[in-house]
mmCIF file of C-alpha atoms in Angstrom:
data_model
loop_
_atom_site.group_PDB
_atom_site.id
_atom_site.type_symbol
_atom_site.label_atom_id
_atom_site.label_comp_id
_atom_site.label_asym_id
_atom_site.label_seq_id
_atom_site.Cartn_x
_atom_site.Cartn_y
_atom_site.Cartn_z
ATOM 1 C CA MET M 19 52.328 16.269 30.578
ATOM 2 C CA THR M 20 53.751 14.875 27.355
ATOM 3 C CA GLN M 21 52.644 11.523 26.045
ATOM 4 C CA PRO M 22 55.493 9.018 25.675
ATOM 5 C CA LEU M 23 56.195 8.183 22.064
ATOM 6 C CA ASP M 24 55.598 4.785 20.569
ATOM 7 C CA PHE M 25 59.106 3.916 19.423
ATOM 8 C CA GLY M 26 58.132 1.482 16.701
ATOM 9 C CA LEU M 27 60.541 0.586 13.927
ATOM 10 C CA VAL M 28 60.176 3.995 12.280
ATOM 11 C CA GLY M 29 60.962 5.855 15.512
ATOM 12 C CA PHE M 30 63.917 3.653 16.386
ATOM 13 C CA ALA M 31 65.291 3.897 12.848
ATOM 14 C CA GLU M 32 65.038 7.679 12.997
ATOM 15 C CA LEU M 33 66.586 7.752 16.465
ATOM 16 C CA SER M 34 69.389 5.476 15.231
ATOM 17 C CA THR M 35 70.110 7.812 12.335
ATOM 18 C CA TYR M 36 70.805 10.785 14.626
ATOM 19 C CA PRO M 37 73.912 9.297 16.291
ATOM 20 C CA ALA M 38 74.969 7.430 13.136
ATOM 21 C CA VAL M 39 75.419 10.622 11.079
ATOM 22 C CA PRO M 40 77.837 12.363 13.476
ATOM 23 C CA GLN M 41 79.649 9.023 13.960
ATOM 24 C CA LEU M 42 80.203 8.769 10.219
ATOM 25 C CA GLN M 43 81.252 12.415 9.980
ATOM 26 C CA GLU M 44 83.774 12.050 12.794
ATOM 27 C CA HIS M 45 85.173 8.813 11.432
ATOM 28 C CA HIS M 46 85.540 10.293 7.962
ATOM 29 C CA ALA M 47 87.275 13.420 9.312
ATOM 30 C CA THR M 48 89.565 11.854 11.938
ATOM 31 C CA GLY M 49 89.542 8.086 11.523
ATOM 32 C CA ARG M 50 88.103 7.771 15.055
ATOM 33 C CA TRP M 51 84.598 7.146 16.338
ATOM 34 C CA LEU M 52 82.776 9.480 18.726
ATOM 35 C CA ARG M 53 82.639 8.866 22.458
ATOM 36 C CA VAL M 54 79.384 7.899 24.182
ATOM 37 C CA GLU M 55 78.894 11.449 25.543
ATOM 38 C CA HIS M 56 78.704 12.836 22.017
ATOM 39 C CA LEU M 57 76.284 10.131 20.947
ATOM 40 C CA LEU M 58 74.009 10.841 23.891
ATOM 41 C CA LYS M 59 73.945 14.496 22.823
ATOM 42 C CA ALA M 60 72.769 13.468 19.336
ATOM 43 C CA ALA M 61 70.097 11.178 20.799
ATOM 44 C CA ARG M 62 68.900 13.943 23.141
ATOM 45 C CA CYS M 63 68.541 16.239 20.145
ATOM 46 C CA TRP M 64 66.214 13.722 18.530
ATOM 47 C CA THR M 65 64.116 13.152 21.640
ATOM 48 C CA ARG M 66 63.771 16.901 22.262
ATOM 49 C CA SER M 67 62.691 17.513 18.684
ATOM 50 C CA ASN M 68 60.103 14.753 19.054
ATOM 51 C CA SER M 69 58.741 15.948 22.427
ATOM 52 C CA ASP M 70 60.004 13.011 24.429
ATOM 53 C CA ASP M 71 61.932 13.802 27.617
ATOM 54 C CA THR M 72 62.746 10.225 28.596
ATOM 55 C CA ASN M 73 66.187 8.670 28.384
ATOM 56 C CA ARG M 74 65.001 5.091 27.916
ATOM 57 C CA PRO M 75 65.958 4.489 24.298
ATOM 58 C CA GLN M 76 68.956 6.818 24.279
ATOM 59 C CA LEU M 77 71.481 4.735 26.160
ATOM 60 C CA ALA M 78 70.651 1.477 24.404
ATOM 61 C CA LEU M 79 70.850 3.036 20.957
ATOM 62 C CA THR M 80 73.979 5.031 21.645
ATOM 63 C CA ARG M 81 75.667 1.787 22.637
ATOM 64 C CA ARG M 82 74.728 0.412 19.216
ATOM 65 C CA ALA M 83 75.489 3.638 17.340
ATOM 66 C CA GLN M 84 79.083 2.764 16.521
ATOM 67 C CA GLN M 85 78.089 -0.692 15.291
ATOM 68 C CA LEU M 86 75.397 0.853 13.106
ATOM 69 C CA ALA M 87 77.788 3.520 11.823
ATOM 70 C CA GLU M 88 80.408 0.880 10.989
ATOM 71 C CA HIS M 89 77.774 -1.118 9.112
ATOM 72 C CA VAL M 90 76.608 1.994 7.232
ATOM 73 C CA ALA M 91 80.224 2.883 6.371
ATOM 74 C CA ARG M 92 80.751 -0.593 4.874
ATOM 75 C CA ILE M 93 77.617 -0.366 2.743
ATOM 76 C CA LEU M 94 77.409 3.316 1.854
ATOM 77 C CA GLU M 95 80.253 4.551 -0.248
ATOM 78 C CA MET M 96 79.999 8.242 0.410
ATOM 79 C CA THR M 97 82.388 11.075 1.045
ATOM 80 C CA PHE M 98 81.419 13.398 3.851
ATOM 81 C CA ASP M 99 82.720 16.611 2.333
ATOM 82 C CA ALA M 100 81.474 20.037 3.443
ATOM 83 C CA LYS M 101 78.705 20.106 0.819
ATOM 84 C CA ALA M 102 77.410 16.639 1.749
ATOM 85 C CA ILE M 103 77.481 17.459 5.460
ATOM 86 C CA ALA M 104 75.694 20.787 4.958
ATOM 87 C CA SER M 105 72.904 19.058 3.028
ATOM 88 C CA MET M 106 72.382 16.579 5.871
ATOM 89 C CA PHE M 107 71.089 19.205 8.307
ATOM 90 C CA VAL M 108 68.164 21.604 8.128
ATOM 91 C CA ASP M 109 69.449 24.138 10.636
ATOM 92 C CA GLY M 110 72.799 22.770 11.710
ATOM 93 C CA VAL M 111 71.133 20.566 14.324
ATOM 94 C CA HIS M 112 68.149 18.697 12.882
ATOM 95 C CA LEU M 113 68.690 16.068 10.229
ATOM 96 C CA ASN M 114 67.294 16.750 6.780
ATOM 97 C CA PHE M 115 65.474 13.540 5.909
ATOM 98 C CA ARG M 116 65.033 14.863 2.361
ATOM 99 C CA SER M 117 68.789 14.656 1.890
ATOM 100 C CA PRO M 118 69.703 11.558 -0.160
ATOM 101 C CA ALA M 119 72.576 10.781 2.233
ATOM 102 C CA VAL M 120 70.379 10.940 5.348
ATOM 103 C CA THR M 121 67.697 8.885 3.608
ATOM 104 C CA GLU M 122 70.239 6.193 2.718
ATOM 105 C CA ILE M 123 71.619 6.114 6.275
ATOM 106 C CA TYR M 124 68.082 5.945 7.678
ATOM 107 C CA LEU M 125 67.151 3.035 5.387
ATOM 108 C CA ILE M 126 70.295 1.111 6.343
ATOM 109 C CA CYS M 127 69.584 1.694 10.057
ATOM 110 C CA ALA M 128 65.979 0.536 9.595
ATOM 111 C CA ALA M 129 67.107 -2.616 7.768
ATOM 112 C CA GLN M 130 69.612 -3.385 10.536
ATOM 113 C CA LEU M 131 66.974 -2.907 13.232
ATOM 114 C CA GLN M 132 64.633 -5.294 11.418
ATOM 115 C CA THR M 133 67.259 -8.028 11.399
ATOM 116 C CA HIS M 134 68.145 -7.650 15.088
#
């Protein structure tokens, strides 16, 4: 049996970053935001990689994902070209938190979570 994670600020900020990155990529590429189904997929990726099988934080954060992504887009002036996108992922699925872009997005998500 897996122990449920303590989703403190750090965990929620990390979980918020997972759907925010694909949201920003999609918006940059098409001018549209992702649908909830796609955001849930991103959140599930995070929970699987962190050994948590629950859905409790996923739905709430995916509802806020577009708002967070819009806020990040206003603050972070970045172009999501192929090179930037490639550097954001370790293996095409997991975010590379050593990437300056992912770090910036994470910090903005954490700041937003602290104020709400």
